[in-house]
Tab-separated table of C-alpha atoms in Angstrom:
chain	number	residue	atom	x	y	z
A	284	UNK	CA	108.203	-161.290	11.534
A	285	UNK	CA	104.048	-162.197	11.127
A	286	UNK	CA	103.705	-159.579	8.579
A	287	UNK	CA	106.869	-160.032	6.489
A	288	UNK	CA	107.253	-155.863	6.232
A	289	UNK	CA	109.245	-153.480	8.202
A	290	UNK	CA	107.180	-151.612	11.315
A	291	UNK	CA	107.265	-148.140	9.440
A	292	UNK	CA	105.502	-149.607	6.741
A	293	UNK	CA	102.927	-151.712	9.235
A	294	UNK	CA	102.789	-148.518	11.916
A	295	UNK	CA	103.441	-151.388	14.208
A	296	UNK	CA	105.858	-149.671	16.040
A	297	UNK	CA	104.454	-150.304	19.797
A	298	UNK	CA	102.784	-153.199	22.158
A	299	UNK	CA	99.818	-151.590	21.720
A	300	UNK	CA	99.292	-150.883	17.845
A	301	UNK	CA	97.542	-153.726	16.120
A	302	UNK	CA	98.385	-154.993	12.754
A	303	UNK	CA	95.603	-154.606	10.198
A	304	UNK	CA	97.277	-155.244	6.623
A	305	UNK	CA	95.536	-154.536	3.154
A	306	UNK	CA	93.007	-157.335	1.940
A	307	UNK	CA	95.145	-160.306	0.403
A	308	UNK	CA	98.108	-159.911	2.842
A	309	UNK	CA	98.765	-163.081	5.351
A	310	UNK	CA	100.517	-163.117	8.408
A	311	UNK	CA	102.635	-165.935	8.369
A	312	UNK	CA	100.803	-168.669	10.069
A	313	UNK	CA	97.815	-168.093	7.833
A	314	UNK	CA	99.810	-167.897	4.896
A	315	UNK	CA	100.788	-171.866	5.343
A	316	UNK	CA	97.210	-172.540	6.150
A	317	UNK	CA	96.412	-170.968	2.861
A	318	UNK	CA	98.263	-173.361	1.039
A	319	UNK	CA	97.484	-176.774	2.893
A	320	UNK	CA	99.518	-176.985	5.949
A	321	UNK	CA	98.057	-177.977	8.960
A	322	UNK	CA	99.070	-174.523	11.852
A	323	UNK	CA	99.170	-174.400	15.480
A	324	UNK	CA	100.362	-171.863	17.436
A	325	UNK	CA	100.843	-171.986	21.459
A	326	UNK	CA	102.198	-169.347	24.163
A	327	UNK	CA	103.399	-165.879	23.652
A	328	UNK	CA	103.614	-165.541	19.302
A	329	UNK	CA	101.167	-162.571	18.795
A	330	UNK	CA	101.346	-159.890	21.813
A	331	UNK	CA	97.926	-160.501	23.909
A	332	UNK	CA	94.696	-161.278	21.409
A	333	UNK	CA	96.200	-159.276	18.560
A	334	UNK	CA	96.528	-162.018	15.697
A	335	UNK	CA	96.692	-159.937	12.486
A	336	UNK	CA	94.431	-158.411	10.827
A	337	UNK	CA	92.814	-157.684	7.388
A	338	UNK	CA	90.937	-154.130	6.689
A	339	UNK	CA	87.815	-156.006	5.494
A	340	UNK	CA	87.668	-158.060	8.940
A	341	UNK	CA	86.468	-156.712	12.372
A	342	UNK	CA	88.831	-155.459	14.025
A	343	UNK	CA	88.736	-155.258	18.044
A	344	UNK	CA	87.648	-152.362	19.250
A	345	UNK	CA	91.071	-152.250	22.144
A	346	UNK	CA	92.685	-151.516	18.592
A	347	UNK	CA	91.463	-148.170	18.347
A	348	UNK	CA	92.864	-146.464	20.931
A	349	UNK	CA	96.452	-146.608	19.436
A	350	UNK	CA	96.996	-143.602	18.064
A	351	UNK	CA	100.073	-141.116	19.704
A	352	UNK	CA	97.152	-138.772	20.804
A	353	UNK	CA	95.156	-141.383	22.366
A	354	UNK	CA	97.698	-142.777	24.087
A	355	UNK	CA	98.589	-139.291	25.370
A	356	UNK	CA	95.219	-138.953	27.113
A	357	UNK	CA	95.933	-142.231	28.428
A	358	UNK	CA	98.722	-141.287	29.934
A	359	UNK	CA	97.134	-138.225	31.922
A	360	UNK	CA	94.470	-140.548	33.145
A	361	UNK	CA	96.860	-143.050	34.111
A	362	UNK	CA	100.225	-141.299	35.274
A	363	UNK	CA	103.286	-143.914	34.799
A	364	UNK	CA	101.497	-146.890	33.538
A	365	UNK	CA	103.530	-148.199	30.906
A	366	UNK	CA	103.349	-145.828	28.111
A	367	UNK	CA	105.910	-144.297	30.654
A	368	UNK	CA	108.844	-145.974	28.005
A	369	UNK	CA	107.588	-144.115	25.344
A	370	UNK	CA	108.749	-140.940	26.338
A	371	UNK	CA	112.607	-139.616	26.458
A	372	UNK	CA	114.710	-140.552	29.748
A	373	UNK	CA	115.316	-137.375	30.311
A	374	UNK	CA	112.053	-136.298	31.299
A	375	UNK	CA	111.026	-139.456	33.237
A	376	UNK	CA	110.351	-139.050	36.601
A	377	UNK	CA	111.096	-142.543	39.046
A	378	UNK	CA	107.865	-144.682	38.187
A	379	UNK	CA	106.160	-145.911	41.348
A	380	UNK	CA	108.118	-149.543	42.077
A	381	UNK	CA	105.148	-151.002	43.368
A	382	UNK	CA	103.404	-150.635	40.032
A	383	UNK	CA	106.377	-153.331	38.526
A	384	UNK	CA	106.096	-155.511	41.704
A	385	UNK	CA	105.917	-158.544	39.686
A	386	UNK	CA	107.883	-157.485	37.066
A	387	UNK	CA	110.563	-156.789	39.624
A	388	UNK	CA	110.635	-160.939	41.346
A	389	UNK	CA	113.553	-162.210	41.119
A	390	UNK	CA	114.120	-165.972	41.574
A	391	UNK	CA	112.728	-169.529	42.280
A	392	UNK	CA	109.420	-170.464	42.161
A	393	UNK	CA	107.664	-172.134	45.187
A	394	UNK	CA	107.921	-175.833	45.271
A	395	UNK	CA	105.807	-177.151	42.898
A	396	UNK	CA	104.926	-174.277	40.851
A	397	UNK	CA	106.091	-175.625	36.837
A	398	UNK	CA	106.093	-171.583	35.185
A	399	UNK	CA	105.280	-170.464	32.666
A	400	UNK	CA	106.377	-171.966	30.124
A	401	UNK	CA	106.131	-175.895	30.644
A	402	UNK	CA	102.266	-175.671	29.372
A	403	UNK	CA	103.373	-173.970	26.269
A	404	UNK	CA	105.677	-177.398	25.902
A	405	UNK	CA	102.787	-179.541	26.727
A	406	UNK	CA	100.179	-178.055	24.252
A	407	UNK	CA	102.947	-178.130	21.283
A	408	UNK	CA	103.601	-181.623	21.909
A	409	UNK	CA	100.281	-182.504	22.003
A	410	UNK	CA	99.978	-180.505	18.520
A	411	UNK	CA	102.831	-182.624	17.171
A	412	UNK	CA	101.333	-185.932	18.099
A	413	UNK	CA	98.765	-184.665	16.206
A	414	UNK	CA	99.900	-183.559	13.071
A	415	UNK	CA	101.632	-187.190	13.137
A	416	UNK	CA	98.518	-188.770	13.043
A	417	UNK	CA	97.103	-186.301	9.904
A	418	UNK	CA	100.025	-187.383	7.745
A	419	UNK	CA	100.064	-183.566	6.347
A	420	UNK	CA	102.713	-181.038	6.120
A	421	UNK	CA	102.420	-178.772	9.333
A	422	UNK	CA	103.093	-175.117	10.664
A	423	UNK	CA	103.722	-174.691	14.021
A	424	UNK	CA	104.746	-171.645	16.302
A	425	UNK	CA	105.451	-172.054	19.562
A	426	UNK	CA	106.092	-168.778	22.024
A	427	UNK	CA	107.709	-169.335	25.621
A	428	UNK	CA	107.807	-166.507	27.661
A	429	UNK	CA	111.285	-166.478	29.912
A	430	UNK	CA	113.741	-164.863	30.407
A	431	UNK	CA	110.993	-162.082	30.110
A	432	UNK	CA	110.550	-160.644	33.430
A	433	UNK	CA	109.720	-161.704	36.126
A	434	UNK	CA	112.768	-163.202	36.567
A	435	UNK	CA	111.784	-166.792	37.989
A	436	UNK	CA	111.771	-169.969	37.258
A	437	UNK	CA	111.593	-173.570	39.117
A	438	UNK	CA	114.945	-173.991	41.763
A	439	UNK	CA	116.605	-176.396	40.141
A	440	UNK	CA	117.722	-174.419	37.077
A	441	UNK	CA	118.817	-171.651	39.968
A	442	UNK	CA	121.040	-173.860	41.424
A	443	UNK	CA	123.226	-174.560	38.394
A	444	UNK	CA	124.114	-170.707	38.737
A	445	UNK	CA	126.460	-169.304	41.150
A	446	UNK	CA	125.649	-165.452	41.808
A	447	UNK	CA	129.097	-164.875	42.443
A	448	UNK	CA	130.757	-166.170	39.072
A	449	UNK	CA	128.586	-163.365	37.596
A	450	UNK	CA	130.917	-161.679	34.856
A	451	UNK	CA	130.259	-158.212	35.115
A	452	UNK	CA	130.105	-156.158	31.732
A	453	UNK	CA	132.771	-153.778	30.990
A	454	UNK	CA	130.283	-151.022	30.452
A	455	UNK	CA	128.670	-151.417	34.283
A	456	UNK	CA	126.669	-148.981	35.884
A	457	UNK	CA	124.137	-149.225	39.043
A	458	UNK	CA	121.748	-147.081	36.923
A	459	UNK	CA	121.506	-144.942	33.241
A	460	UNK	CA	123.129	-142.253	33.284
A	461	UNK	CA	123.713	-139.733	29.907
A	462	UNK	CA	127.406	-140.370	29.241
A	463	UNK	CA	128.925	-137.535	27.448
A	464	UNK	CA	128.610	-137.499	23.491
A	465	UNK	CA	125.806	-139.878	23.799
A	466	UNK	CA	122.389	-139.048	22.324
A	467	UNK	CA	119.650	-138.873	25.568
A	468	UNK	CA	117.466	-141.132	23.993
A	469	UNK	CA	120.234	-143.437	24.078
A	470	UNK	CA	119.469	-144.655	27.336
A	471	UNK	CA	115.879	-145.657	28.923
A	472	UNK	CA	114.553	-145.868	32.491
A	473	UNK	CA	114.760	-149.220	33.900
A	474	UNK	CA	111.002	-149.573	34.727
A	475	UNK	CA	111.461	-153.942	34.431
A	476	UNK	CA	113.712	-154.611	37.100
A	477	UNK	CA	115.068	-151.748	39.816
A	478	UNK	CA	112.555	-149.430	38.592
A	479	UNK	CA	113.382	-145.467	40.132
A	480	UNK	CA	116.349	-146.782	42.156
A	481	UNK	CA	120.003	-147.725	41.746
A	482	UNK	CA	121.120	-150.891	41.998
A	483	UNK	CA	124.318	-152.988	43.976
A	484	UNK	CA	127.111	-154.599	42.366
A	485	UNK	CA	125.415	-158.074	44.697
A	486	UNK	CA	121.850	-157.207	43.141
A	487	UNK	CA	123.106	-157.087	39.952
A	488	UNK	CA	125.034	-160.686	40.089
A	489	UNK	CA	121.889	-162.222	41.593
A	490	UNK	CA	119.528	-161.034	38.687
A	491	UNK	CA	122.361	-162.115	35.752
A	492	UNK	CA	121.876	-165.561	37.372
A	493	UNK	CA	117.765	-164.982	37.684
A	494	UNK	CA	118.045	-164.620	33.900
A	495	UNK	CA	120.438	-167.420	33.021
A	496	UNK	CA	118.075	-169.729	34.839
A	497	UNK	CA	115.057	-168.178	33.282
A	498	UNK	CA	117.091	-169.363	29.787
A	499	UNK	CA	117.851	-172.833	31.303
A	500	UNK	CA	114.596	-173.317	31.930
A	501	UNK	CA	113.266	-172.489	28.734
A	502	UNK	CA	115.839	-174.573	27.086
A	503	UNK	CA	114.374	-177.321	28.464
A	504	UNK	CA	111.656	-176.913	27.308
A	505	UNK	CA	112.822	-175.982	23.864
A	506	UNK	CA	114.635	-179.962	24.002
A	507	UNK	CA	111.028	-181.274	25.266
A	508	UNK	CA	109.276	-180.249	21.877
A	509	UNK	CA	111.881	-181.177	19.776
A	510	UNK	CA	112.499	-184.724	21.636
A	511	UNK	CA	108.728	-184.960	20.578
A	512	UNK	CA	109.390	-184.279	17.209
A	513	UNK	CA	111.350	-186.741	17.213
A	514	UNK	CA	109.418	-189.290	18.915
A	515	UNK	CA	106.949	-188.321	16.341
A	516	UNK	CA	109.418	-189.448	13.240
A	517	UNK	CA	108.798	-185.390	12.463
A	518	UNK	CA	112.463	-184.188	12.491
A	519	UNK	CA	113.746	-185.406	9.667
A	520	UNK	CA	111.717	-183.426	6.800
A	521	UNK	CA	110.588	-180.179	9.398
A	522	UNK	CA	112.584	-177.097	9.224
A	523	UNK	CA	113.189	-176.037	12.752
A	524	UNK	CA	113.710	-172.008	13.298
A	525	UNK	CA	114.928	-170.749	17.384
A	526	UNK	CA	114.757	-167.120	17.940
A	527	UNK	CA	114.520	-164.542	20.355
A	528	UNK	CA	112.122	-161.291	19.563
A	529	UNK	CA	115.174	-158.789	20.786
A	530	UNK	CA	117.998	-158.761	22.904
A	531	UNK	CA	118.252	-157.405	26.548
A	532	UNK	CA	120.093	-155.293	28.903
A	533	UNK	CA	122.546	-156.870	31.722
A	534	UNK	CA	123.556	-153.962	33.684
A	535	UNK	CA	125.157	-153.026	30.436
A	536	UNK	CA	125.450	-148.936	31.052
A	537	UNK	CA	123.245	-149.532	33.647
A	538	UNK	CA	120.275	-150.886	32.083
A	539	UNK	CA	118.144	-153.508	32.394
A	540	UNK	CA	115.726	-153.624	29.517
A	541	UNK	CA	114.986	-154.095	26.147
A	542	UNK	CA	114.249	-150.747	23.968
A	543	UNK	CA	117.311	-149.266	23.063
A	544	UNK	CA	119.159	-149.499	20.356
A	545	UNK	CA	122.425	-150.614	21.350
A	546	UNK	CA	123.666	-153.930	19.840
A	547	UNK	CA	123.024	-155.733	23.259
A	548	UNK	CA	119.268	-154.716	23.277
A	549	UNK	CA	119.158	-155.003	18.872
A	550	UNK	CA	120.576	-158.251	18.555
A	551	UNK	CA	118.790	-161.110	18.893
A	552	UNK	CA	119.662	-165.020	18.598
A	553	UNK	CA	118.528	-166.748	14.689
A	554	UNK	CA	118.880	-170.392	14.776
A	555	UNK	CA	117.666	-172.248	11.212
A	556	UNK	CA	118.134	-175.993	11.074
A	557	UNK	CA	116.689	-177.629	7.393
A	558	UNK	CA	117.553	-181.220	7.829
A	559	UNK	CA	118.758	-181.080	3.883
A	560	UNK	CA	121.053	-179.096	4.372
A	561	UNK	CA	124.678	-180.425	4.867
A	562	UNK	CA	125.618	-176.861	7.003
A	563	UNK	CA	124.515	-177.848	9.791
A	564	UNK	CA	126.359	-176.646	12.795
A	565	UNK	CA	127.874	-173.722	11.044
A	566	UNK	CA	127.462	-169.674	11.952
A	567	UNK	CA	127.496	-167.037	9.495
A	568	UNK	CA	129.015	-163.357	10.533
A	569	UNK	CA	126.373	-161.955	7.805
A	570	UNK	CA	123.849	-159.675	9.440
A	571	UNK	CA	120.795	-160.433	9.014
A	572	UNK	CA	117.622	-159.000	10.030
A	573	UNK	CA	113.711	-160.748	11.514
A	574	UNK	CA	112.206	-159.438	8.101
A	575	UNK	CA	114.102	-162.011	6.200
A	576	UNK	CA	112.114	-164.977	8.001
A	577	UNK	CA	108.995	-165.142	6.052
A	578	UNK	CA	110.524	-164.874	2.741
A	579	UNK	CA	112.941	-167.839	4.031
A	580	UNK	CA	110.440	-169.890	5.391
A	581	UNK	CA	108.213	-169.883	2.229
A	582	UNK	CA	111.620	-170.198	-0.162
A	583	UNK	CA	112.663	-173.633	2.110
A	584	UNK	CA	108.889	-174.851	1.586
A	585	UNK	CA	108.553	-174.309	-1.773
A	586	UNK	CA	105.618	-172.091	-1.556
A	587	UNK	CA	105.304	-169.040	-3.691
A	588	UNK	CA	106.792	-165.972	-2.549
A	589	UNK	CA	104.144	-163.550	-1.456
A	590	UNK	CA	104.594	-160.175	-3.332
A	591	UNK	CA	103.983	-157.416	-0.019
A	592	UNK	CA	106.853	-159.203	1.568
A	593	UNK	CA	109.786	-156.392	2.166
A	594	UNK	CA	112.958	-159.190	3.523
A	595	UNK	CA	114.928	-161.590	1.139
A	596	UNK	CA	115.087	-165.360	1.935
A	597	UNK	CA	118.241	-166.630	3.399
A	598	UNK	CA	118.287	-169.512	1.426
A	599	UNK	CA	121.897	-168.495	-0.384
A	600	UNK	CA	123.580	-168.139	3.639
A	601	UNK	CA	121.810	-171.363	4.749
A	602	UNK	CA	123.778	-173.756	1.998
A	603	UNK	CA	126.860	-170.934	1.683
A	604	UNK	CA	127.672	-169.266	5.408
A	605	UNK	CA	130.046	-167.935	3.588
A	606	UNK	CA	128.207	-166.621	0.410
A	607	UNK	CA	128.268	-162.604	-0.638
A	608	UNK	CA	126.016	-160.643	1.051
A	609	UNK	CA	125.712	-156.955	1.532
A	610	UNK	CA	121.799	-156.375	3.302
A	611	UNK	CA	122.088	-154.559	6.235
A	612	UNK	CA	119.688	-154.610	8.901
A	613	UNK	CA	117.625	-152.353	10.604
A	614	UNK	CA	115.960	-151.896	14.032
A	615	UNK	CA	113.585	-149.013	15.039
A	616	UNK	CA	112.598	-147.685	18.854
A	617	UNK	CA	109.829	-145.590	19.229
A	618	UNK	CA	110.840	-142.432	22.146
A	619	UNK	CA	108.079	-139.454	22.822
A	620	UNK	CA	106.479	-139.855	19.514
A	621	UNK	CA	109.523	-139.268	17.223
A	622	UNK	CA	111.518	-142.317	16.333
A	623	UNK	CA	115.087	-143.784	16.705
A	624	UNK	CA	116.175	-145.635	13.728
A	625	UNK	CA	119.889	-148.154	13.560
A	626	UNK	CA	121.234	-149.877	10.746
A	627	UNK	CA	123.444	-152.446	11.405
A	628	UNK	CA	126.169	-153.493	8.856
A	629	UNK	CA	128.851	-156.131	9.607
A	630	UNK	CA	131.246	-153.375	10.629
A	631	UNK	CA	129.287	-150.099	11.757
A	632	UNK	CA	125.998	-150.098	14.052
A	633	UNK	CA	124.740	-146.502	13.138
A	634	UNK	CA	121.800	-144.663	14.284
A	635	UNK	CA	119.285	-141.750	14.001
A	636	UNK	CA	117.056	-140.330	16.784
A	637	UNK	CA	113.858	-138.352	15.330
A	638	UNK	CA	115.689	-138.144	11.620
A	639	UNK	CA	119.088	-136.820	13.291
A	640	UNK	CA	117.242	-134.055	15.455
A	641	UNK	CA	117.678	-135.836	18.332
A	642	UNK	CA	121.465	-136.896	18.094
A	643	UNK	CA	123.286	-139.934	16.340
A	644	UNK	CA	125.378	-142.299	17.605
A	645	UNK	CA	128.101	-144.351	15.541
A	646	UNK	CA	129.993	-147.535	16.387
A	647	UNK	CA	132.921	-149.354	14.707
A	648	UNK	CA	132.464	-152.705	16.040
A	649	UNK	CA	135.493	-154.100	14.660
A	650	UNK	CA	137.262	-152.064	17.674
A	651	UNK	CA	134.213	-151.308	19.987
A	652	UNK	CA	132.055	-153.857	20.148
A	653	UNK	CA	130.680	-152.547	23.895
A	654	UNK	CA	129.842	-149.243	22.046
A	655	UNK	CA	131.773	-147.256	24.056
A	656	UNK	CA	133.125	-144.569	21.707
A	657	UNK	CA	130.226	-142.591	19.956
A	658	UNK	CA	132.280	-141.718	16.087
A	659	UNK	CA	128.930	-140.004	14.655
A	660	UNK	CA	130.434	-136.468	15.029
A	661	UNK	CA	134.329	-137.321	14.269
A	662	UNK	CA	135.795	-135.294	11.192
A	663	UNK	CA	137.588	-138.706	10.422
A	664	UNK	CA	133.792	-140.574	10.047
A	665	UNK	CA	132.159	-137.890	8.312
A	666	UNK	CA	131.892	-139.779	5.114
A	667	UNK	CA	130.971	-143.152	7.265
A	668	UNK	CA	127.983	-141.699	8.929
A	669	UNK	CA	126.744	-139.653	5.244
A	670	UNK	CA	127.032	-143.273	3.440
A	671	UNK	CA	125.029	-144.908	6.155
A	672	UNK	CA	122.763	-142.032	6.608
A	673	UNK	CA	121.885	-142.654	3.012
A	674	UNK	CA	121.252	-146.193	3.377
A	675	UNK	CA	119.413	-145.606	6.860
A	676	UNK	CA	117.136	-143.526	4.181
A	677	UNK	CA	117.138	-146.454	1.931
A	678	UNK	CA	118.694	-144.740	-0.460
């Protein structure tokens, strides 16, 4: 998304890989600085005190020990620290659950406790107010944190939950298991919430609700900033983009975690609102993909389009929901060093683990859209999966 180019072209492919880019490549925030805007960012946009990098700056020296083999040694120092979900689920032994206590708390905060993410609100308001007051155009990024785990959030937005009308997936488990004619790497330890254990039908109802409150809460404070743009006479010419960095896990075959790549844990939400635009209100069923953001974002502001960036602006979708559009997208998992590569098309979700050596999966989600039927070795797909391989390939 800050880069504008796909992860195997960054090597970003981890929480703990920096991004340095060549000299004369932005990341997004900088790139609207560049050319006159005002920029703020607040809360969780770059992952700890990585902000992008160029190879002529300083880089931090906690960037350096990224590297697989590194991270390897790591790992022997530090047995089941967190580079635990790097390697294949079927050679993880049951991390230590005290080591994800407080990833593992589940529900309200003590009276008077505000979370996380109300300070995020208050520090982009405060950024709006001020941006009124300059009278120039403005870039600003705010991050909130929920529903990342832990899975709390002030009592109030608990109690508009009830545990029990829950809606259980179709695809429940009370842990991963390999279903037959799956790829392993499929499936991933739960090491955020019932790490090493199984889990009840009860448990599971009372964490949905945990993370439906976690999203109530945030939406709050989503309507706070924009009720200040507002109040700041801001909404009217300000493009306002929602998203959410990745889907996640429900007790959907039995996980509860990001880092797979089924559709649940792929997809994401994409909300674009351009106040010019008379499409307001409308969804698209075109997929589209985080990479297209920057090139959008720079398209809508009339700023030139920056030549390293690898997405197209969704400019044509935005004033045409309805318009042609063929661009699949793609989504890549890093497991034990090799990687696990989808590409999603409006019909198929089909994917590659460690360039096919480690199994493919393939999903018609015109009929399937739990991904529940693995088609990648079906005589009557064969030419399905060699047409998308190709394209997977980018060819």
């Amino acid at each position: 998304v800050l880069s504008g180019r796909l992860p195997t072209t960054t090597g970003v492919l981890d929480n703990n890989t920096w991004l340095v880019l060549e000299d004369g490549m932005l990341p997004l925030p900088r790139y609207f600085a560049k050319h006159g805007y005002n920029v703020a960012t607040h809360g969780k946009i770059w992952h700890g005190p990585n902000r992008g990098f160029q190879k002529s700056e300083k880089v931090p020296a906690q960037a350096a020990w990224s590297t697989p083999a590194q991270r390897a040694e790591q790992q022997k120092l530090e047995p089941g620290y967190w580079y635990t979900h790097f390697t294949p689920y079927r050679n993880l032994r049951p991390p230590n659950p005290g080591q994800f206590s407080s990833a593992n708390r589940i529900g309200p905060l003590p009276d008077g406790e505000v979370g996380q993410d109300a300070p995020i609100a208050d520090a982009a308001i405060a950024s709006l107010r001020e941006f009124a007051s300059a009278g120039k155009p403005f870039f600003l990024a705010t991050g909130f944190h929920k529903p990342h785990v832990p899975l709390t959030a002030p009592k109030k937005y608990f109690d508009m939950f009830d545990p029990a009308a829950m809606t259980l997936p179709p695809d429940f488990d009370t842990e991963p298991r390999h279903l037959p004619g799956y790829p392993a790497d499929e499936f991933r330890q739960n090491i955020d919430l019932y790490a090493g254990r199984s889990f009840t039908v009860l448990e599971a109802r009372e964490a949905m609700r945990a993370y439906y409150a976690c999203m109530a809460y945030m939406d709050a404070q989503v309507g706070r900033v924009l009720d200040a743009l507002t109040a700041a006479g801001l909404d009217r010419n300000t493009i306002v983009v929602l998203w959410g960095d990745h889907g996640w896990h429900l007790s959907e075959k039995g996980m509860w975690a990001k880092g797979t790549l089924f559709e649940v844990s792929a997809r994401g939400p994409l909300f674009i609102a351009d106040p010019r635009l008379r499409t307001a209100g409308r969804t698209t069923r075109r997929v589209v993909e985080y990479l297209d953001m920057y090139p959008t974002l720079t398209d809508l502001c009339g700023l030139p389009k920056p030549a390293w960036v690898e997405g197209t602006s969704l400019r044509p979708l935005l004033e045409n929901p309805e318009a042609q559009w063929d661009k699949p997208a793609r989504t890549f998992v890093v497991r034990n060093w090799a990687i696990g590569r989808a590409i999603r098309t409006e019909r198929w979700r089909y994917t590659e683990w460690d360039e096919g050596r480690g199994g493919r999966a393939l999903f018609d989600h015109d009929r399937d859209q739990h991904e529940m039927r693995n088609l990648a070795e079906e005589e009557a797909h064969k030419a399905t999966v060699e047409s998308l391989g190709r394209l997977l390939k980018g060819r």
